[in-house]
Amino acid sequence: MRRLKPAEMRRSADIALPSTGVRCRGTSLIDLHGVLMRKAVRYLFALVPLIGAAGLVGPGAPAAVAAPAPGPASAGSTGSELFVSKTSCTPDGDGSAEAPFCTISAAATVVQPGQTVLVQPGFYQENVAITRSGTEAAPITFRAVNTRTGSVQVDSYNTTAGTSTVFTLRQVHDVVVEGFTVFGRQDSAVVVDASSRVTIDGTSIIQGAARPLIHVTGGSQDVTVSRNWLHSRGRTALVVEDATGTTVVANQIPNGGMYLGDALESTITNNTIQAGCAPGIMLVASPGAVVANNIVKPLADQDLCAGEPTLKTAIVVVPDPAPATVAHHNLIDPTTGWALYRWGATTYRTLGDFQAATGQGAFDIAADPLLEGKGSGVRGYLALKQSSPAVDSADASARGVPATDMLGNSHADDPTWANTGTGNGFHDRGAVERIGADSSRIEPLHRTIGAGPLDTTLRASTSNQWTTDGPVGSFAYKFSDSPLWRVDGPSINVNHRFRRAGSACVQVYSSSNGFRSSAGVSFPSCTTLGAHYTAVAPTRLLDTRSAIGVDTTTPVAPNSEVVLPINSIGGVPAADISAVVLNVTVTQPTAAGFLTVYPDGTSLPGASNVNFVAKETVPNLVTVPMSNGKIRIRNSGSGTVHVVADLQGWYGETGQGFATQTPTRVLDTRTEGGALAPNSTRTLDLDRKVSPGATAVVLNVTVTAPQANGVLKLFPHGSPVPNASNLNFVTGQTIPNLVIVPVTDLKASIYNQSPGSTHVIADLAGYFGSDGQLSYVPNGPLRIADSRDATGLPNRGGAKPLQPRETVTVSPHVADLACCVSAAAVVANLTVTKPTASGFLIAHPGNEARPTASNVNFVPGETASNLAIVDTRGGLKLYNGSSGTTHAIVDQAGIFITPQY
């Protein structure tokens, strides 16, 4: 249909009323109503309290004068999404997923073109003034995230603003407001004034006052009002005046009507209206309109309309003639006695009379549309019954036909009903399409192929048993590392990076009614993600002797803790760090005891990391999960102790995967090369022992037969000797410690910082590198075996020590992780206590022969511990390499897993 010329539009505003003989040239709508009232024109009399009292503003500045929003106003406003949440916001939030805004208004002040404001379920009491504009290619969108369990509700009640309007869009352009449940008060709930390319979509608005729910005015252009549920309690729900090119499609008005005055070239298509105290559709001085595929069902006389003059006509188009206005394919219920049309000066009670006199109403139907109410009161909808004449009878090519209906569903071909519509033949009249049974296909959450270890992909789609011209249904989903929901259409193909390793889950809801009821499918899906390792130059984070990491040089008191903050590593925030690797050293203890290292914000675990006796200096490698950027180190001894902690590396999204190897002795100075001389360095060449892609190696390093006290330091070949140490030893002692050391050209350096020589043994347990396939899951600290109480050691006849040369089997813990995960390797602290003879403990894969490399060396009566990383794909076995008995304890820090795609 051609667009009217300005001269034609001006002529069409000269309103001639044949019943009164009054011509009102240039008369405003409110003046026009006054004239009509004075002449007792009954068919417009009812509109006076609806429109004349609506507090309409006069024409404002020309539409679309607002410039696009200026540059970023806050740190959180630079991404594609801003978030608003009542339950997880912070007062100084920046709108990011980590710090959402508390109000919609806060987001409205900073939103940029192309951004979407995702408002989480909850009740918001505020007046939202939208003053920032998008662009035609990058609109600004305010989207309510409605789910199966909650909707986004906005009410101006108790606000301090001088208006009860909830959403005001004045002199803006390219803005979308979508999905909100709005409670109107004295004023219109939504006002669009002097604006262009604005869309009000999918809202549910309820209002008791005699005001329109949505009011478009002020010379606005190309405004779309679509897929809304407008419950006006018998009165006019939508008013469009002084506007051009307004599109009103797929809306439902369960008890009320719509009014368009001086609304040029409007499109009113596929709406469902149960007319109350006013016509279902009324156009006054609005040439160039298309009225098609609508359902109008007049309601019987209501007490709500008592005392109000009511024009009992379904569709009114005045004056006569109405240039270029077309009505066709409408379905009007004649059973309540209302007239079908008022076209100019004439009222038509039968469809035949109307068609014969005007040539309009092609393919109209006069019959009961057979509607039934569905959903909840505030977010309800009117569905078509199976035998409704609206089914498969609409014009698929009518101007403004929406791609999806009010509920977000495409058009469906009901196989039980003949196709009588035009176009593809199976579009339904009204706002809600009748669809067949739908089903949802939701793939389990899985790692993204070719991406990082914490990257996942979620895919979901819907299908329908009937033929459709597009997908049906919609989804809402929330990942377990965020409290924020997102909504999507009938399919999802989303990549999401979790911030930490462990169980990673997503909750998905699907709905075929736009989440207007609790019906639908709930689908939780989980997988287990592991992290990669990044080695760092050894860095001292804590030394209670020197007030490093703490404010005092006082030793740690008995049964007390040190809280060590780790806010970031190399610019990576703590929230993106799954676990840290520390070399923790106890020195100057005044009594025997043990240290437990665990994440802040969690309960004290029943596990230990470093065991010591009075006056002993003991190191041990510790891998500890991160929770809130802090770790705790507890002294469970009866005396004081100093603690040193050196950072060795961390697990996260970046870095390298792990490759296990059969424990292999790669250095033994007792048999080759001789002892390390005092204060000397020896190069350990691992060429042909690990992959060329190795960046760091895991070694169990043992000092034996030292001639003087000292420390041993391992570091990348070619680097300066670090301050941090790996092993502390005293004369004559044999002591091991696990070391993860970066390599340069597959070489590492070993420095003996001691006035005496010492022998060194190094057993290779694996490496991190570009071809490492395993990733780390920190699901500890957790005690998984203890021979003192038979924990984790079934079928041994109860609590008793390991017998001489006995081998026992231990199962790594995976029960707290997602389904079907197995441990390819375990990271565990191995502790020997109360041995009756000297010996060693070996941990090895159950499907391989016992190696010669040991993990813990001990003497009678000693409690000794050491961290181990052991391949467990054939199970984990512990061997007591001693002629005496000993108790053994296994505290799991985490596991390595094979990626799940």
Short mmCIF file of C-alpha atoms in Angstrom, two decimals, residues 7-444:
data_model
loop_
_atom_site.label_atom_id
_atom_site.label_comp_id
_atom_site.label_asym_id
_atom_site.label_seq_id
_atom_site.Cartn_x
_atom_site.Cartn_y
_atom_site.Cartn_z
CA ALA A 7 -1.28 16.96 1.55
CA GLU A 8 -3.50 13.87 1.70
CA MET A 9 -2.74 13.51 5.39
CA ARG A 10 -3.71 17.11 6.02
CA ARG A 11 -6.96 16.71 4.09
CA SER A 12 -7.77 13.58 6.06
CA ALA A 13 -7.58 15.55 9.29
CA ASP A 14 -10.58 17.66 8.24
CA ILE A 15 -13.23 15.68 10.03
CA ALA A 16 -16.75 15.67 8.69
CA LEU A 17 -19.45 14.23 10.90
CA PRO A 18 -22.55 13.55 8.83
CA SER A 19 -24.71 12.88 11.85
CA THR A 20 -24.10 16.39 13.21
CA GLY A 21 -23.17 18.45 10.20
CA VAL A 22 -20.16 19.75 12.12
CA ARG A 23 -16.81 20.12 10.38
CA CYS A 24 -13.86 20.43 12.72
CA ARG A 25 -10.85 21.66 10.76
CA GLY A 26 -7.61 21.49 12.64
CA THR A 27 -9.41 20.49 15.83
CA SER A 28 -7.39 18.65 18.47
CA LEU A 29 -8.62 15.30 19.71
CA ILE A 30 -9.64 16.63 23.07
CA ASP A 31 -11.55 19.55 21.45
CA LEU A 32 -13.12 17.10 19.05
CA HIS A 33 -14.43 15.02 21.91
CA GLY A 34 -15.93 18.15 23.42
CA VAL A 35 -17.73 18.99 20.19
CA LEU A 36 -19.05 15.48 19.90
CA MET A 37 -20.25 15.49 23.46
CA ARG A 38 -22.10 18.77 23.00
CA LYS A 39 -23.84 17.31 19.96
CA ALA A 40 -24.65 14.14 21.93
CA VAL A 41 -22.97 11.87 19.45
CA ARG A 42 -23.37 8.67 21.39
CA TYR A 43 -20.80 6.56 19.56
CA LEU A 44 -17.92 8.77 20.69
CA PHE A 45 -19.34 9.86 24.02
CA ALA A 46 -17.75 6.91 25.83
CA LEU A 47 -14.31 7.97 24.71
CA VAL A 48 -14.32 11.24 26.62
CA PRO A 49 -13.54 9.78 30.05
CA LEU A 50 -11.07 7.42 28.46
CA ILE A 51 -9.11 9.87 26.34
CA GLY A 52 -10.06 13.34 27.52
CA ALA A 53 -9.07 12.46 31.08
CA ALA A 54 -5.91 10.69 30.12
CA GLY A 55 -3.65 13.63 30.75
CA LEU A 56 -2.40 13.66 27.15
CA VAL A 57 0.54 15.89 26.53
CA GLY A 58 0.58 18.26 23.61
CA PRO A 59 2.84 17.59 20.65
CA GLY A 60 6.45 17.80 21.68
CA ALA A 61 9.57 18.38 19.65
CA PRO A 62 9.81 16.41 16.41
CA ALA A 63 10.48 12.72 16.92
CA ALA A 64 13.95 11.18 16.83
CA VAL A 65 15.87 14.28 17.87
CA ALA A 66 17.81 12.58 20.66
CA ALA A 67 21.39 11.84 19.75
CA PRO A 68 22.85 8.39 20.33
CA ALA A 69 24.13 7.84 23.84
CA PRO A 70 27.56 9.32 24.50
CA GLY A 71 30.65 7.34 25.41
CA PRO A 72 30.87 4.88 28.31
CA ALA A 73 29.76 6.29 31.62
CA SER A 74 31.05 3.47 33.78
CA ALA A 75 33.47 0.58 33.70
CA GLY A 76 30.66 -1.92 33.36
CA SER A 77 28.99 -0.24 30.39
CA THR A 78 31.42 -1.31 27.68
CA GLY A 79 30.22 -4.89 27.05
CA SER A 80 27.23 -6.02 25.03
CA GLU A 81 25.15 -6.66 28.15
CA LEU A 82 24.30 -4.82 31.34
CA PHE A 83 22.66 -6.57 34.27
CA VAL A 84 20.08 -5.48 36.83
CA SER A 85 19.24 -7.68 39.80
CA LYS A 86 17.37 -7.07 43.05
CA THR A 87 18.95 -10.05 44.78
CA SER A 88 22.60 -9.97 43.73
CA CYS A 89 23.31 -6.30 43.12
CA THR A 90 25.76 -4.01 44.85
CA PRO A 91 25.07 -0.32 45.64
CA ASP A 92 28.11 0.75 43.61
CA GLY A 93 27.61 -1.88 40.90
CA ASP A 94 28.76 -1.17 37.36
CA GLY A 95 26.17 -3.34 35.62
CA SER A 96 28.55 -6.21 34.96
CA ALA A 97 27.59 -9.81 35.66
CA GLU A 98 29.74 -9.63 38.79
CA ALA A 99 28.27 -6.36 40.06
CA PRO A 100 24.76 -5.79 38.65
CA PHE A 101 22.85 -2.56 39.05
CA CYS A 102 20.09 -2.54 41.66
CA THR A 103 17.63 -0.56 39.53
CA ILE A 104 16.57 -0.37 35.90
CA SER A 105 16.99 3.38 36.09
CA ALA A 106 20.68 3.01 36.95
CA ALA A 107 21.21 1.01 33.78
CA ALA A 108 19.16 3.51 31.77
CA THR A 109 21.60 6.30 32.63
CA VAL A 110 24.65 4.53 31.14
CA VAL A 111 23.39 2.13 28.48
CA GLN A 112 25.05 2.44 25.07
CA PRO A 113 23.85 1.77 21.52
CA GLY A 114 23.87 -1.94 20.82
CA GLN A 115 23.70 -2.92 24.49
CA THR A 116 21.02 -5.08 26.10
CA VAL A 117 19.97 -4.49 29.70
CA LEU A 118 19.03 -7.86 31.17
CA VAL A 119 16.73 -7.32 34.16
CA GLN A 120 16.56 -10.32 36.46
CA PRO A 121 13.35 -11.65 38.04
CA GLY A 122 12.12 -9.58 40.96
CA PHE A 123 9.90 -6.66 41.98
CA TYR A 124 11.18 -3.19 41.11
CA GLN A 125 9.51 -0.05 42.47
CA GLU A 126 10.65 2.80 40.27
CA ASN A 127 9.84 5.24 37.48
CA VAL A 128 12.12 4.52 34.55
CA ALA A 129 12.89 7.48 32.31
CA ILE A 130 14.66 6.27 29.18
CA THR A 131 16.58 9.22 27.76
CA ARG A 132 19.38 7.54 25.80
CA SER A 133 19.04 6.43 22.20
CA GLY A 134 20.47 3.66 20.12
CA THR A 135 20.97 3.60 16.39
CA GLU A 136 18.98 1.86 13.69
CA ALA A 137 21.73 -0.76 13.37
CA ALA A 138 22.42 -0.94 17.13
CA PRO A 139 19.31 -0.31 19.20
CA ILE A 140 19.23 -0.18 22.98
CA THR A 141 17.22 -3.03 24.49
CA PHE A 142 15.72 -3.33 27.97
CA ARG A 143 14.79 -7.00 28.37
CA ALA A 144 12.97 -8.62 31.28
CA VAL A 145 14.37 -12.08 31.96
CA ASN A 146 11.21 -14.01 32.77
CA THR A 147 11.62 -17.64 33.75
CA ARG A 148 9.49 -20.53 34.84
CA THR A 149 9.99 -19.56 38.47
CA GLY A 150 9.64 -15.79 38.34
CA SER A 151 8.98 -12.71 36.25
CA VAL A 152 10.20 -9.11 36.23
CA GLN A 153 7.56 -6.84 37.76
CA VAL A 154 7.77 -3.04 37.84
CA ASP A 155 5.49 -0.72 39.81
CA SER A 156 5.68 3.01 40.44
CA TYR A 157 3.84 2.73 43.76
CA ASN A 158 5.58 4.53 46.62
CA THR A 159 8.07 6.22 44.32
CA THR A 160 8.80 9.89 44.86
CA ALA A 161 8.45 10.93 41.21
CA GLY A 162 5.63 13.28 40.26
CA THR A 163 4.16 10.72 37.87
CA SER A 164 3.04 7.14 38.21
CA THR A 165 4.16 6.33 34.67
CA VAL A 166 6.53 3.37 34.90
CA PHE A 167 8.35 3.68 31.56
CA THR A 168 8.73 7.06 29.89
CA LEU A 169 10.44 7.28 26.51
CA ARG A 170 10.60 10.90 25.42
CA GLN A 171 12.55 12.21 22.41
CA VAL A 172 14.50 9.00 21.96
CA HIS A 173 14.96 6.61 19.07
CA ASP A 174 15.93 3.00 18.46
CA VAL A 175 14.93 1.62 21.85
CA VAL A 176 13.25 -1.69 22.69
CA VAL A 177 11.41 -2.39 25.96
CA GLU A 178 10.63 -6.07 26.20
CA GLY A 179 8.90 -8.54 28.50
CA PHE A 180 8.15 -6.53 31.66
CA THR A 181 5.12 -7.00 33.88
CA VAL A 182 3.98 -3.46 34.66
CA PHE A 183 1.46 -2.30 37.25
CA GLY A 184 -0.12 1.00 36.22
CA ARG A 185 -1.49 3.56 38.64
CA GLN A 186 -3.06 6.97 38.00
CA ASP A 187 -1.13 7.74 34.82
CA SER A 188 -0.41 5.67 31.72
CA ALA A 189 2.00 2.88 32.53
CA VAL A 190 4.09 3.36 29.37
CA VAL A 191 4.41 6.65 27.49
CA VAL A 192 6.19 7.06 24.15
CA ASP A 193 6.41 10.75 23.32
CA ALA A 194 8.10 12.44 20.37
CA SER A 195 10.15 9.36 19.65
CA SER A 196 10.90 7.09 16.70
CA ARG A 197 11.71 3.46 16.06
CA VAL A 198 10.66 2.49 19.58
CA THR A 199 9.30 -0.99 20.29
CA ILE A 200 7.18 -1.97 23.28
CA ASP A 201 7.11 -5.76 23.11
CA GLY A 202 5.92 -8.68 25.19
CA THR A 203 4.89 -6.69 28.24
CA SER A 204 2.02 -7.48 30.58
CA ILE A 205 0.34 -4.36 31.88
CA ILE A 206 -2.44 -4.18 34.43
CA GLN A 207 -4.11 -0.93 35.44
CA GLY A 208 -7.27 -0.07 37.32
CA ALA A 209 -7.47 3.68 36.65
CA ALA A 210 -9.25 5.14 33.59
CA ARG A 211 -6.04 5.75 31.71
CA PRO A 212 -4.60 4.03 28.64
CA LEU A 213 -1.94 1.51 29.56
CA ILE A 214 0.28 2.46 26.63
CA HIS A 215 0.17 5.97 25.19
CA VAL A 216 2.02 6.86 21.96
CA THR A 217 1.95 10.57 21.16
CA GLY A 218 3.86 13.75 20.37
CA GLY A 219 4.55 13.16 16.67
CA SER A 220 6.16 9.80 17.28
CA GLN A 221 7.13 7.83 14.18
CA ASP A 222 7.51 4.13 13.41
CA VAL A 223 6.62 2.93 16.90
CA THR A 224 5.84 -0.76 17.31
CA VAL A 225 3.50 -2.07 20.00
CA SER A 226 3.67 -5.84 19.78
CA ARG A 227 2.85 -9.04 21.66
CA ASN A 228 1.62 -7.30 24.80
CA TRP A 229 -1.03 -8.41 27.31
CA LEU A 230 -2.96 -5.23 28.12
CA HIS A 231 -5.51 -5.69 30.90
CA SER A 232 -7.37 -2.39 31.15
CA ARG A 233 -10.47 -3.68 32.95
CA GLY A 234 -12.98 -2.71 30.30
CA ARG A 235 -11.46 0.57 29.19
CA THR A 236 -9.16 1.69 26.40
CA ALA A 237 -5.84 -0.06 26.82
CA LEU A 238 -3.84 1.55 24.01
CA VAL A 239 -3.99 5.11 22.73
CA VAL A 240 -2.04 6.27 19.69
CA GLU A 241 -2.44 9.93 18.71
CA ASP A 242 -0.45 12.37 16.64
CA ALA A 243 1.79 9.62 15.31
CA THR A 244 2.86 8.20 11.96
CA GLY A 245 3.63 4.63 10.92
CA THR A 246 2.60 2.95 14.18
CA THR A 247 2.53 -0.86 14.09
CA VAL A 248 0.17 -2.57 16.53
CA VAL A 249 0.51 -6.36 16.13
CA ALA A 250 -0.04 -9.56 18.10
CA ASN A 251 -1.36 -7.85 21.22
CA GLN A 252 -4.13 -9.18 23.45
CA ILE A 253 -6.58 -7.00 25.34
CA PRO A 254 -8.70 -9.30 27.53
CA ASN A 255 -11.17 -6.57 28.52
CA GLY A 256 -10.88 -3.23 26.75
CA GLY A 257 -9.95 -1.75 23.41
CA MET A 258 -7.55 0.41 21.44
CA TYR A 259 -7.92 3.96 20.10
CA LEU A 260 -5.92 5.58 17.31
CA GLY A 261 -6.52 9.26 16.54
CA ASP A 262 -4.60 11.28 13.99
CA ALA A 263 -2.42 8.18 13.69
CA LEU A 264 -1.38 8.15 10.06
CA GLU A 265 -0.58 4.93 8.20
CA SER A 266 -1.07 2.66 11.19
CA THR A 267 -0.94 -1.12 10.99
CA ILE A 268 -3.33 -3.03 13.26
CA THR A 269 -2.75 -6.72 12.58
CA ASN A 270 -3.23 -10.03 14.40
CA ASN A 271 -4.51 -8.61 17.67
CA THR A 272 -7.02 -10.36 19.94
CA ILE A 273 -9.42 -8.04 21.75
CA GLN A 274 -12.27 -8.75 24.10
CA ALA A 275 -14.02 -5.41 23.89
CA GLY A 276 -15.34 -4.00 27.15
CA CYS A 277 -16.68 -0.48 27.62
CA ALA A 278 -15.47 0.81 24.24
CA PRO A 279 -14.98 -0.45 20.69
CA GLY A 280 -12.32 -3.09 20.26
CA ILE A 281 -10.58 -1.03 17.57
CA MET A 282 -11.33 2.63 16.94
CA LEU A 283 -9.63 4.81 14.34
CA VAL A 284 -10.38 8.54 14.20
CA ALA A 285 -8.80 10.71 11.51
CA SER A 286 -6.21 8.01 10.89
CA PRO A 287 -5.94 7.48 7.12
CA GLY A 288 -3.78 4.86 5.47
CA ALA A 289 -4.46 2.20 8.09
CA VAL A 290 -4.56 -1.56 7.64
CA VAL A 291 -6.84 -3.51 9.97
CA ALA A 292 -6.33 -7.21 9.32
CA ASN A 293 -6.30 -10.65 10.94
CA ASN A 294 -7.69 -9.30 14.19
CA ILE A 295 -10.13 -11.01 16.54
CA VAL A 296 -12.68 -8.81 18.27
CA LYS A 297 -14.99 -10.47 20.76
CA PRO A 298 -17.37 -8.02 22.46
CA LEU A 299 -18.11 -8.94 26.03
CA ALA A 300 -21.59 -8.95 27.50
CA ASP A 301 -22.72 -5.90 29.47
CA GLN A 302 -20.61 -5.53 32.57
CA ASP A 303 -21.11 -3.81 35.88
CA LEU A 304 -17.71 -2.25 35.21
CA CYS A 305 -19.28 -0.11 32.50
CA ALA A 306 -22.29 0.96 34.56
CA GLY A 307 -23.06 4.64 34.13
CA GLU A 308 -20.75 4.99 31.13
CA PRO A 309 -22.13 5.44 27.60
CA THR A 310 -20.81 2.56 25.54
CA LEU A 311 -20.58 2.42 21.77
CA LYS A 312 -21.40 -1.26 21.17
CA THR A 313 -19.48 -1.59 17.92
CA ALA A 314 -16.51 -3.92 17.44
CA ILE A 315 -14.50 -1.85 14.93
CA VAL A 316 -14.98 1.88 14.31
CA VAL A 317 -13.34 3.82 11.47
CA VAL A 318 -14.37 7.50 11.21
CA PRO A 319 -14.82 9.91 9.48
CA ASP A 320 -16.16 9.09 6.07
CA PRO A 321 -14.37 8.63 3.79
CA ALA A 322 -11.24 7.11 5.33
CA PRO A 323 -8.61 7.47 2.60
CA ALA A 324 -6.58 4.35 1.86
CA THR A 325 -7.79 2.49 4.96
CA VAL A 326 -8.35 -1.24 4.48
CA ALA A 327 -10.03 -3.84 6.68
CA HIS A 328 -9.88 -7.57 5.85
CA HIS A 329 -9.54 -11.04 7.36
CA ASN A 330 -10.91 -9.91 10.72
CA LEU A 331 -12.94 -12.25 12.94
CA ILE A 332 -15.74 -10.55 14.91
CA ASP A 333 -18.07 -12.24 17.37
CA PRO A 334 -21.71 -11.13 16.73
CA THR A 335 -23.26 -13.20 19.51
CA THR A 336 -23.43 -10.42 22.12
CA GLY A 337 -25.48 -8.12 19.86
CA TRP A 338 -22.78 -5.55 19.12
CA ALA A 339 -22.54 -4.09 15.65
CA LEU A 340 -19.62 -5.38 13.63
CA TYR A 341 -18.41 -2.12 12.08
CA ARG A 342 -18.92 1.61 12.18
CA TRP A 343 -17.45 2.77 8.86
CA GLY A 344 -17.76 6.51 8.50
CA ALA A 345 -21.33 7.55 9.25
CA THR A 346 -22.87 4.10 8.99
CA THR A 347 -23.14 1.27 11.46
CA TYR A 348 -23.26 -2.27 10.07
CA ARG A 349 -24.70 -5.14 12.06
CA THR A 350 -24.18 -7.86 9.45
CA LEU A 351 -21.05 -8.73 7.58
CA GLY A 352 -22.90 -8.97 4.27
CA ASP A 353 -24.24 -5.44 4.56
CA PHE A 354 -20.80 -4.09 5.43
CA GLN A 355 -19.07 -5.85 2.54
CA ALA A 356 -21.72 -4.88 0.03
CA ALA A 357 -21.78 -1.21 1.03
CA THR A 358 -18.05 -0.57 1.45
CA GLY A 359 -16.16 -3.23 -0.47
CA GLN A 360 -14.24 -3.76 2.76
CA GLY A 361 -14.14 -6.80 5.03
CA ALA A 362 -12.80 -9.25 2.47
CA PHE A 363 -12.54 -12.72 4.02
CA ASP A 364 -13.93 -11.43 7.31
CA ILE A 365 -15.73 -13.95 9.51
CA ALA A 366 -18.63 -13.21 11.85
CA ALA A 367 -18.56 -16.01 14.44
CA ASP A 368 -17.62 -16.84 17.99
CA PRO A 369 -13.78 -17.08 17.96
CA LEU A 370 -13.88 -19.71 20.72
CA LEU A 371 -11.24 -18.27 23.05
CA GLU A 372 -10.09 -19.70 26.36
CA GLY A 373 -8.03 -18.04 29.06
CA LYS A 374 -4.63 -19.46 29.89
CA GLY A 375 -1.71 -18.62 32.16
CA SER A 376 -1.68 -16.50 35.27
CA GLY A 377 -3.67 -13.33 35.85
CA VAL A 378 -0.79 -10.90 35.48
CA ARG A 379 0.83 -12.75 32.57
CA GLY A 380 -2.10 -14.51 30.98
CA TYR A 381 -3.16 -15.05 27.38
CA LEU A 382 -6.15 -16.05 25.32
CA ALA A 383 -5.75 -19.29 23.38
CA LEU A 384 -7.77 -20.66 20.47
CA LYS A 385 -9.88 -23.72 21.04
CA GLN A 386 -9.50 -26.57 18.59
CA SER A 387 -12.56 -25.69 16.48
CA SER A 388 -11.98 -21.94 16.41
CA PRO A 389 -12.69 -20.36 12.99
CA ALA A 390 -9.51 -18.32 13.49
CA VAL A 391 -7.34 -21.38 12.91
CA ASP A 392 -5.46 -21.45 9.59
CA SER A 393 -7.67 -18.72 8.07
CA ALA A 394 -5.58 -15.52 8.21
CA ASP A 395 -3.82 -13.57 5.49
CA ALA A 396 -0.15 -14.51 5.75
CA SER A 397 0.78 -11.58 3.50
CA ALA A 398 -1.08 -8.86 5.39
CA ARG A 399 0.91 -5.77 6.28
CA GLY A 400 2.66 -6.16 9.61
CA VAL A 401 2.14 -9.91 10.04
CA PRO A 402 4.58 -10.87 12.83
CA ALA A 403 7.07 -13.69 12.37
CA THR A 404 6.06 -15.06 15.77
CA ASP A 405 2.94 -14.74 17.83
CA MET A 406 2.45 -13.20 21.26
CA LEU A 407 4.06 -16.25 22.90
CA GLY A 408 7.08 -16.33 20.60
CA ASN A 409 5.87 -19.21 18.44
CA SER A 410 5.90 -19.42 14.66
CA HIS A 411 2.84 -20.24 12.59
CA ALA A 412 1.67 -23.86 12.67
CA ASP A 413 -0.55 -25.91 10.36
CA ASP A 414 -3.29 -27.62 12.36
CA PRO A 415 -3.75 -30.96 10.52
CA THR A 416 -7.32 -31.26 11.81
CA TRP A 417 -8.45 -28.00 10.16
CA ALA A 418 -8.76 -26.96 6.53
CA ASN A 419 -6.39 -24.24 5.39
CA THR A 420 -8.51 -21.32 4.22
CA GLY A 421 -6.06 -18.49 4.69
CA THR A 422 -4.09 -16.72 2.01
CA GLY A 423 -0.35 -16.90 1.62
CA ASN A 424 0.89 -20.21 3.04
CA GLY A 425 -2.65 -20.88 4.20
CA PHE A 426 -2.04 -21.74 7.83
CA HIS A 427 -1.63 -18.47 9.68
CA ASP A 428 -4.17 -18.05 12.49
CA ARG A 429 -6.11 -14.87 13.14
CA GLY A 430 -5.48 -13.09 16.39
CA ALA A 431 -2.40 -12.79 18.57
CA VAL A 432 -1.82 -16.41 19.61
CA GLU A 433 -1.16 -19.21 17.16
CA ARG A 434 -2.58 -22.64 17.84
CA ILE A 435 0.34 -25.10 17.85
CA GLY A 436 0.76 -28.84 18.29
CA ALA A 437 2.65 -30.62 21.01
CA ASP A 438 6.20 -29.38 21.24
CA SER A 439 9.36 -31.07 22.41
CA SER A 440 12.70 -29.72 23.50
CA ARG A 441 16.09 -31.14 22.62
CA ILE A 442 18.74 -29.99 25.06
CA GLU A 443 22.26 -31.32 24.63
CA PRO A 444 24.24 -32.01 27.79
#
